[in-house]
Amino acid sequence: MRTFRNRTAVLGAAATAVLALALTACGGDGSGTKAAGPADDSASAKATVAAKDTSKDTAGDAAQDQGSTAGDGAKTGGGSTDAVTSSTGKSNGGAAKTGGSAAGDTSDSYAYKHPCKSGDLSVRVYAREGSATQHVIEVNNTGKNSCGLSYFPRVSLGAAKATDHSGDIIPLVPGGLGGAPAYPVKPKTAAIAVIDLNPGGGNGVTWVDELNVLADGDHMANAEQLNFPLGPDVKVGTPKLGLYERTVADAVASMKQANMKP
């Protein structure tokens, strides 16, 4: 029996040693403090979510701040953008009117080498104020470049319904012409000529009711001729036509010098 008790004691002591070793392996140190080891999975996941939330909030705040800044810029800078656009538009329009780079070549030398095209001209005919027999022929350059015209328009007087215009009346023009190769017309300006249908004021023919005008008789085709009605009761007798001038007064003075057939 004694021997049995000794074996039992030995087994008990061995079990106690094994238990102590197991506790040591599990990290227990008797003081309740857990030994350092791998981080808890659930705690790590929570930390990761919290970090993402914090990053999202920070990015959101930054985006909100940036949006606020952009919004403020749009409020304060929008007017400036509109003003620049408007100013650019006005500047371009101003350049076209004042002869900037967009206005083309406005020199006389350019006009001498470039005859006017009918598509760049507008022609008006109207009675001269203060005269019963004189009419103004006004040729406006609507193009962007200067262009050249013949010294005077090609003009004839006839009947609108006539089938044969060989008998139309051709006015006298000033003689002794010479000088520049053409009459230069700058953009947005007019060349003015005056015709007097009946300078002597006597009895003239009464079948004329139309004034035919070709702005440039030297370079334009007959098909580009324009026809202007004169109205009833017109008397035509030895009409006179002056050269192109810049003003009506100068054109009248030139008309009075007409003394020969063109």
PDB file of N, CA, C and O in Angstrom, residues 169-221:
ATOM      1  N   ILE A 169     -30.316 107.617-124.473  1.00  0.00           N
ATOM      2  CA  ILE A 169     -29.545 108.867-124.434  1.00  0.00           C
ATOM      3  C   ILE A 169     -28.333 108.702-123.509  1.00  0.00           C
ATOM      4  O   ILE A 169     -28.463 108.239-122.366  1.00  0.00           O
ATOM      5  N   ILE A 170     -27.182 109.080-124.003  1.00  0.00           N
ATOM      6  CA  ILE A 170     -25.935 109.007-123.216  1.00  0.00           C
ATOM      7  C   ILE A 170     -25.554 110.429-122.805  1.00  0.00           C
ATOM      8  O   ILE A 170     -25.436 111.317-123.645  1.00  0.00           O
ATOM      9  N   PRO A 171     -25.333 110.679-121.511  1.00  0.00           N
ATOM     10  CA  PRO A 171     -24.984 112.036-121.062  1.00  0.00           C
ATOM     11  C   PRO A 171     -23.558 112.425-121.411  1.00  0.00           C
ATOM     12  O   PRO A 171     -22.686 111.566-121.612  1.00  0.00           O
ATOM     13  N   LEU A 172     -23.315 113.716-121.436  1.00  0.00           N
ATOM     14  CA  LEU A 172     -21.954 114.230-121.613  1.00  0.00           C
ATOM     15  C   LEU A 172     -21.158 114.023-120.323  1.00  0.00           C
ATOM     16  O   LEU A 172     -21.730 113.964-119.218  1.00  0.00           O
ATOM     17  N   VAL A 173     -19.845 113.918-120.448  1.00  0.00           N
ATOM     18  CA  VAL A 173     -18.961 113.763-119.281  1.00  0.00           C
ATOM     19  C   VAL A 173     -17.803 114.744-119.433  1.00  0.00           C
ATOM     20  O   VAL A 173     -17.528 115.231-120.531  1.00  0.00           O
ATOM     21  N   PRO A 174     -17.090 115.046-118.339  1.00  0.00           N
ATOM     22  CA  PRO A 174     -15.937 115.948-118.428  1.00  0.00           C
ATOM     23  C   PRO A 174     -14.840 115.352-119.304  1.00  0.00           C
ATOM     24  O   PRO A 174     -14.574 114.140-119.282  1.00  0.00           O
ATOM     25  N   GLY A 175     -14.150 116.180-120.063  1.00  0.00           N
ATOM     26  CA  GLY A 175     -13.056 115.716-120.910  1.00  0.00           C
ATOM     27  C   GLY A 175     -11.709 115.962-120.250  1.00  0.00           C
ATOM     28  O   GLY A 175     -11.610 116.474-119.112  1.00  0.00           O
ATOM     29  N   GLY A 176     -10.653 115.581-120.966  1.00  0.00           N
ATOM     30  CA  GLY A 176      -9.299 115.805-120.466  1.00  0.00           C
ATOM     31  C   GLY A 176      -8.966 114.987-119.242  1.00  0.00           C
ATOM     32  O   GLY A 176      -8.262 115.466-118.335  1.00  0.00           O
ATOM     33  N   LEU A 177      -9.464 113.750-119.190  1.00  0.00           N
ATOM     34  CA  LEU A 177      -9.236 112.916-118.004  1.00  0.00           C
ATOM     35  C   LEU A 177      -7.850 112.280-118.041  1.00  0.00           C
ATOM     36  O   LEU A 177      -7.304 111.980-119.100  1.00  0.00           O
ATOM     37  N   GLY A 178      -7.290 112.078-116.873  1.00  0.00           N
ATOM     38  CA  GLY A 178      -5.981 111.437-116.747  1.00  0.00           C
ATOM     39  C   GLY A 178      -5.562 111.430-115.296  1.00  0.00           C
ATOM     40  O   GLY A 178      -6.172 112.103-114.457  1.00  0.00           O
ATOM     41  N   GLY A 179      -4.564 110.652-115.009  1.00  0.00           N
ATOM     42  CA  GLY A 179      -4.084 110.584-113.628  1.00  0.00           C
ATOM     43  C   GLY A 179      -4.063 109.160-113.113  1.00  0.00           C
ATOM     44  O   GLY A 179      -3.520 108.262-113.765  1.00  0.00           O
ATOM     45  N   ALA A 180      -4.637 108.941-111.951  1.00  0.00           N
ATOM     46  CA  ALA A 180      -4.625 107.614-111.315  1.00  0.00           C
ATOM     47  C   ALA A 180      -5.358 106.593-112.185  1.00  0.00           C
ATOM     48  O   ALA A 180      -6.248 106.949-112.963  1.00  0.00           O
ATOM     49  N   PRO A 181      -5.010 105.324-112.061  1.00  0.00           N
ATOM     50  CA  PRO A 181      -5.633 104.286-112.893  1.00  0.00           C
ATOM     51  C   PRO A 181      -7.088 103.987-112.549  1.00  0.00           C
ATOM     52  O   PRO A 181      -7.776 103.299-113.304  1.00  0.00           O
ATOM     53  N   ALA A 182      -7.566 104.479-111.431  1.00  0.00           N
ATOM     54  CA  ALA A 182      -8.958 104.212-111.031  1.00  0.00           C
ATOM     55  C   ALA A 182      -9.353 105.213-109.950  1.00  0.00           C
ATOM     56  O   ALA A 182      -8.510 105.911-109.382  1.00  0.00           O
ATOM     57  N   TYR A 183     -10.660 105.263-109.676  1.00  0.00           N
ATOM     58  CA  TYR A 183     -11.135 106.078-108.560  1.00  0.00           C
ATOM     59  C   TYR A 183     -11.222 105.160-107.341  1.00  0.00           C
ATOM     60  O   TYR A 183     -12.024 104.218-107.313  1.00  0.00           O
ATOM     61  N   PRO A 184     -10.407 105.385-106.292  1.00  0.00           N
ATOM     62  CA  PRO A 184     -10.394 104.482-105.130  1.00  0.00           C
ATOM     63  C   PRO A 184     -11.568 104.745-104.188  1.00  0.00           C
ATOM     64  O   PRO A 184     -11.912 105.890-103.908  1.00  0.00           O
ATOM     65  N   VAL A 185     -12.152 103.650-103.712  1.00  0.00           N
ATOM     66  CA  VAL A 185     -13.261 103.743-102.752  1.00  0.00           C
ATOM     67  C   VAL A 185     -12.917 102.872-101.549  1.00  0.00           C
ATOM     68  O   VAL A 185     -12.758 101.658-101.680  1.00  0.00           O
ATOM     69  N   LYS A 186     -12.800 103.495-100.406  1.00  0.00           N
ATOM     70  CA  LYS A 186     -12.488 102.761 -99.183  1.00  0.00           C
ATOM     71  C   LYS A 186     -13.744 102.058 -98.660  1.00  0.00           C
ATOM     72  O   LYS A 186     -14.866 102.432 -99.007  1.00  0.00           O
ATOM     73  N   PRO A 187     -13.566 101.034 -97.817  1.00  0.00           N
ATOM     74  CA  PRO A 187     -14.726 100.344 -97.244  1.00  0.00           C
ATOM     75  C   PRO A 187     -15.612 101.306 -96.458  1.00  0.00           C
ATOM     76  O   PRO A 187     -15.144 102.237 -95.810  1.00  0.00           O
ATOM     77  N   LYS A 188     -16.888 101.088 -96.537  1.00  0.00           N
ATOM     78  CA  LYS A 188     -17.902 101.867 -95.818  1.00  0.00           C
ATOM     79  C   LYS A 188     -17.932 103.336 -96.247  1.00  0.00           C
ATOM     80  O   LYS A 188     -18.338 104.201 -95.483  1.00  0.00           O
ATOM     81  N   THR A 189     -17.462 103.601 -97.445  1.00  0.00           N
ATOM     82  CA  THR A 189     -17.541 104.953 -97.989  1.00  0.00           C
ATOM     83  C   THR A 189     -18.215 104.883 -99.356  1.00  0.00           C
ATOM     84  O   THR A 189     -18.417 103.798 -99.908  1.00  0.00           O
ATOM     85  N   ALA A 190     -18.557 106.055 -99.903  1.00  0.00           N
ATOM     86  CA  ALA A 190     -19.296 106.096-101.164  1.00  0.00           C
ATOM     87  C   ALA A 190     -18.582 106.943-102.200  1.00  0.00           C
ATOM     88  O   ALA A 190     -17.907 107.932-101.878  1.00  0.00           O
ATOM     89  N   ALA A 191     -18.750 106.527-103.441  1.00  0.00           N
ATOM     90  CA  ALA A 191     -18.350 107.352-104.586  1.00  0.00           C
ATOM     91  C   ALA A 191     -19.635 107.987-105.108  1.00  0.00           C
ATOM     92  O   ALA A 191     -20.637 107.296-105.322  1.00  0.00           O
ATOM     93  N   ILE A 192     -19.619 109.312-105.300  1.00  0.00           N
ATOM     94  CA  ILE A 192     -20.837 110.046-105.649  1.00  0.00           C
ATOM     95  C   ILE A 192     -20.678 110.744-106.996  1.00  0.00           C
ATOM     96  O   ILE A 192     -19.675 111.426-107.247  1.00  0.00           O
ATOM     97  N   ALA A 193     -21.675 110.536-107.836  1.00  0.00           N
ATOM     98  CA  ALA A 193     -21.729 111.238-109.121  1.00  0.00           C
ATOM     99  C   ALA A 193     -23.103 111.894-109.237  1.00  0.00           C
ATOM    100  O   ALA A 193     -24.092 111.386-108.688  1.00  0.00           O
ATOM    101  N   VAL A 194     -23.168 113.006-109.935  1.00  0.00           N
ATOM    102  CA  VAL A 194     -24.433 113.727-110.123  1.00  0.00           C
ATOM    103  C   VAL A 194     -24.715 113.852-111.614  1.00  0.00           C
ATOM    104  O   VAL A 194     -23.814 114.176-112.401  1.00  0.00           O
ATOM    105  N   ILE A 195     -25.956 113.582-111.986  1.00  0.00           N
ATOM    106  CA  ILE A 195     -26.383 113.759-113.367  1.00  0.00           C
ATOM    107  C   ILE A 195     -27.499 114.803-113.423  1.00  0.00           C
ATOM    108  O   ILE A 195     -28.388 114.797-112.565  1.00  0.00           O
ATOM    109  N   ASP A 196     -27.404 115.675-114.373  1.00  0.00           N
ATOM    110  CA  ASP A 196     -28.460 116.665-114.606  1.00  0.00           C
ATOM    111  C   ASP A 196     -29.175 116.257-115.893  1.00  0.00           C
ATOM    112  O   ASP A 196     -28.562 116.229-116.977  1.00  0.00           O
ATOM    113  N   LEU A 197     -30.447 115.914-115.775  1.00  0.00           N
ATOM    114  CA  LEU A 197     -31.207 115.415-116.922  1.00  0.00           C
ATOM    115  C   LEU A 197     -31.503 116.509-117.942  1.00  0.00           C
ATOM    116  O   LEU A 197     -31.593 116.223-119.142  1.00  0.00           O
ATOM    117  N   ASN A 198     -31.624 117.712-117.475  1.00  0.00           N
ATOM    118  CA  ASN A 198     -31.978 118.815-118.388  1.00  0.00           C
ATOM    119  C   ASN A 198     -31.334 120.109-117.897  1.00  0.00           C
ATOM    120  O   ASN A 198     -32.001 120.975-117.319  1.00  0.00           O
ATOM    121  N   PRO A 199     -30.024 120.244-118.099  1.00  0.00           N
ATOM    122  CA  PRO A 199     -29.304 121.407-117.568  1.00  0.00           C
ATOM    123  C   PRO A 199     -29.841 122.737-118.083  1.00  0.00           C
ATOM    124  O   PRO A 199     -29.841 123.734-117.341  1.00  0.00           O
ATOM    125  N   GLY A 200     -30.301 122.763-119.323  1.00  0.00           N
ATOM    126  CA  GLY A 200     -30.798 124.037-119.865  1.00  0.00           C
ATOM    127  C   GLY A 200     -32.208 124.382-119.427  1.00  0.00           C
ATOM    128  O   GLY A 200     -32.632 125.539-119.546  1.00  0.00           O
ATOM    129  N   GLY A 201     -32.930 123.423-118.888  1.00  0.00           N
ATOM    130  CA  GLY A 201     -34.287 123.681-118.424  1.00  0.00           C
ATOM    131  C   GLY A 201     -35.297 123.881-119.536  1.00  0.00           C
ATOM    132  O   GLY A 201     -36.427 124.286-119.270  1.00  0.00           O
ATOM    133  N   GLY A 202     -34.927 123.577-120.781  1.00  0.00           N
ATOM    134  CA  GLY A 202     -35.857 123.758-121.907  1.00  0.00           C
ATOM    135  C   GLY A 202     -36.714 122.527-122.113  1.00  0.00           C
ATOM    136  O   GLY A 202     -36.757 121.592-121.290  1.00  0.00           O
ATOM    137  N   ASN A 203     -37.408 122.542-123.258  1.00  0.00           N
ATOM    138  CA  ASN A 203     -38.240 121.401-123.610  1.00  0.00           C
ATOM    139  C   ASN A 203     -37.353 120.225-124.011  1.00  0.00           C
ATOM    140  O   ASN A 203     -36.477 120.344-124.861  1.00  0.00           O
ATOM    141  N   GLY A 204     -37.568 119.091-123.387  1.00  0.00           N
ATOM    142  CA  GLY A 204     -36.798 117.902-123.697  1.00  0.00           C
ATOM    143  C   GLY A 204     -37.705 116.754-124.073  1.00  0.00           C
ATOM    144  O   GLY A 204     -38.927 116.894-124.107  1.00  0.00           O
ATOM    145  N   VAL A 205     -37.135 115.609-124.330  1.00  0.00           N
ATOM    146  CA  VAL A 205     -37.947 114.431-124.665  1.00  0.00           C
ATOM    147  C   VAL A 205     -38.658 113.946-123.409  1.00  0.00           C
ATOM    148  O   VAL A 205     -38.158 114.080-122.286  1.00  0.00           O
ATOM    149  N   THR A 206     -39.814 113.353-123.617  1.00  0.00           N
ATOM    150  CA  THR A 206     -40.635 112.927-122.476  1.00  0.00           C
ATOM    151  C   THR A 206     -40.813 111.406-122.402  1.00  0.00           C
ATOM    152  O   THR A 206     -41.519 110.925-121.518  1.00  0.00           O
ATOM    153  N   TRP A 207     -40.199 110.686-123.317  1.00  0.00           N
ATOM    154  CA  TRP A 207     -40.364 109.232-123.317  1.00  0.00           C
ATOM    155  C   TRP A 207     -39.390 108.521-122.363  1.00  0.00           C
ATOM    156  O   TRP A 207     -39.497 107.312-122.135  1.00  0.00           O
ATOM    157  N   VAL A 208     -38.463 109.246-121.811  1.00  0.00           N
ATOM    158  CA  VAL A 208     -37.500 108.640-120.874  1.00  0.00           C
ATOM    159  C   VAL A 208     -38.135 108.471-119.497  1.00  0.00           C
ATOM    160  O   VAL A 208     -38.684 109.427-118.935  1.00  0.00           O
ATOM    161  N   ASP A 209     -38.073 107.274-118.954  1.00  0.00           N
ATOM    162  CA  ASP A 209     -38.593 107.033-117.596  1.00  0.00           C
ATOM    163  C   ASP A 209     -37.667 106.126-116.772  1.00  0.00           C
ATOM    164  O   ASP A 209     -38.043 105.632-115.714  1.00  0.00           O
ATOM    165  N   GLU A 210     -36.453 105.917-117.259  1.00  0.00           N
ATOM    166  CA  GLU A 210     -35.545 105.001-116.560  1.00  0.00           C
ATOM    167  C   GLU A 210     -34.094 105.457-116.702  1.00  0.00           C
ATOM    168  O   GLU A 210     -33.664 105.884-117.775  1.00  0.00           O
ATOM    169  N   LEU A 211     -33.378 105.362-115.594  1.00  0.00           N
ATOM    170  CA  LEU A 211     -31.946 105.672-115.561  1.00  0.00           C
ATOM    171  C   LEU A 211     -31.186 104.367-115.363  1.00  0.00           C
ATOM    172  O   LEU A 211     -31.410 103.639-114.385  1.00  0.00           O
ATOM    173  N   ASN A 212     -30.299 104.040-116.283  1.00  0.00           N
ATOM    174  CA  ASN A 212     -29.530 102.790-116.222  1.00  0.00           C
ATOM    175  C   ASN A 212     -28.099 103.095-115.766  1.00  0.00           C
ATOM    176  O   ASN A 212     -27.444 103.984-116.319  1.00  0.00           O
ATOM    177  N   VAL A 213     -27.633 102.343-114.774  1.00  0.00           N
ATOM    178  CA  VAL A 213     -26.327 102.628-114.166  1.00  0.00           C
ATOM    179  C   VAL A 213     -25.477 101.365-114.108  1.00  0.00           C
ATOM    180  O   VAL A 213     -25.901 100.327-113.580  1.00  0.00           O
ATOM    181  N   LEU A 214     -24.269 101.455-114.645  1.00  0.00           N
ATOM    182  CA  LEU A 214     -23.251 100.426-114.461  1.00  0.00           C
ATOM    183  C   LEU A 214     -22.131 101.096-113.672  1.00  0.00           C
ATOM    184  O   LEU A 214     -21.489 102.031-114.159  1.00  0.00           O
ATOM    185  N   ALA A 215     -21.932 100.654-112.442  1.00  0.00           N
ATOM    186  CA  ALA A 215     -21.022 101.350-111.523  1.00  0.00           C
ATOM    187  C   ALA A 215     -19.609 101.503-112.086  1.00  0.00           C
ATOM    188  O   ALA A 215     -18.960 102.529-111.867  1.00  0.00           O
ATOM    189  N   ASP A 216     -19.124 100.503-112.805  1.00  0.00           N
ATOM    190  CA  ASP A 216     -17.772 100.554-113.377  1.00  0.00           C
ATOM    191  C   ASP A 216     -17.840 100.109-114.836  1.00  0.00           C
ATOM    192  O   ASP A 216     -17.886  98.908-115.126  1.00  0.00           O
ATOM    193  N   GLY A 217     -17.854 101.074-115.717  1.00  0.00           N
ATOM    194  CA  GLY A 217     -17.944 100.753-117.138  1.00  0.00           C
ATOM    195  C   GLY A 217     -16.685 100.165-117.720  1.00  0.00           C
ATOM    196  O   GLY A 217     -16.706  99.614-118.822  1.00  0.00           O
ATOM    197  N   ASP A 218     -15.555 100.247-117.000  1.00  0.00           N
ATOM    198  CA  ASP A 218     -14.285  99.724-117.508  1.00  0.00           C
ATOM    199  C   ASP A 218     -14.088  98.237-117.225  1.00  0.00           C
ATOM    200  O   ASP A 218     -13.354  97.564-117.944  1.00  0.00           O
ATOM    201  N   HIS A 219     -14.730  97.720-116.153  1.00  0.00           N
ATOM    202  CA  HIS A 219     -14.441  96.350-115.742  1.00  0.00           C
ATOM    203  C   HIS A 219     -15.680  95.456-115.586  1.00  0.00           C
ATOM    204  O   HIS A 219     -15.543  94.237-115.572  1.00  0.00           O
ATOM    205  N   MET A 220     -16.853  96.043-115.467  1.00  0.00           N
ATOM    206  CA  MET A 220     -18.055  95.240-115.232  1.00  0.00           C
ATOM    207  C   MET A 220     -18.774  94.903-116.534  1.00  0.00           C
ATOM    208  O   MET A 220     -18.748  95.676-117.494  1.00  0.00           O
ATOM    209  N   ALA A 221     -19.428  93.746-116.531  1.00  0.00           N
ATOM    210  CA  ALA A 221     -20.191  93.308-117.703  1.00  0.00           C
ATOM    211  C   ALA A 221     -21.514  94.063-117.779  1.00  0.00           C
ATOM    212  O   ALA A 221     -22.042  94.538-116.759  1.00  0.00           O
TER     213      ALA A 221
END
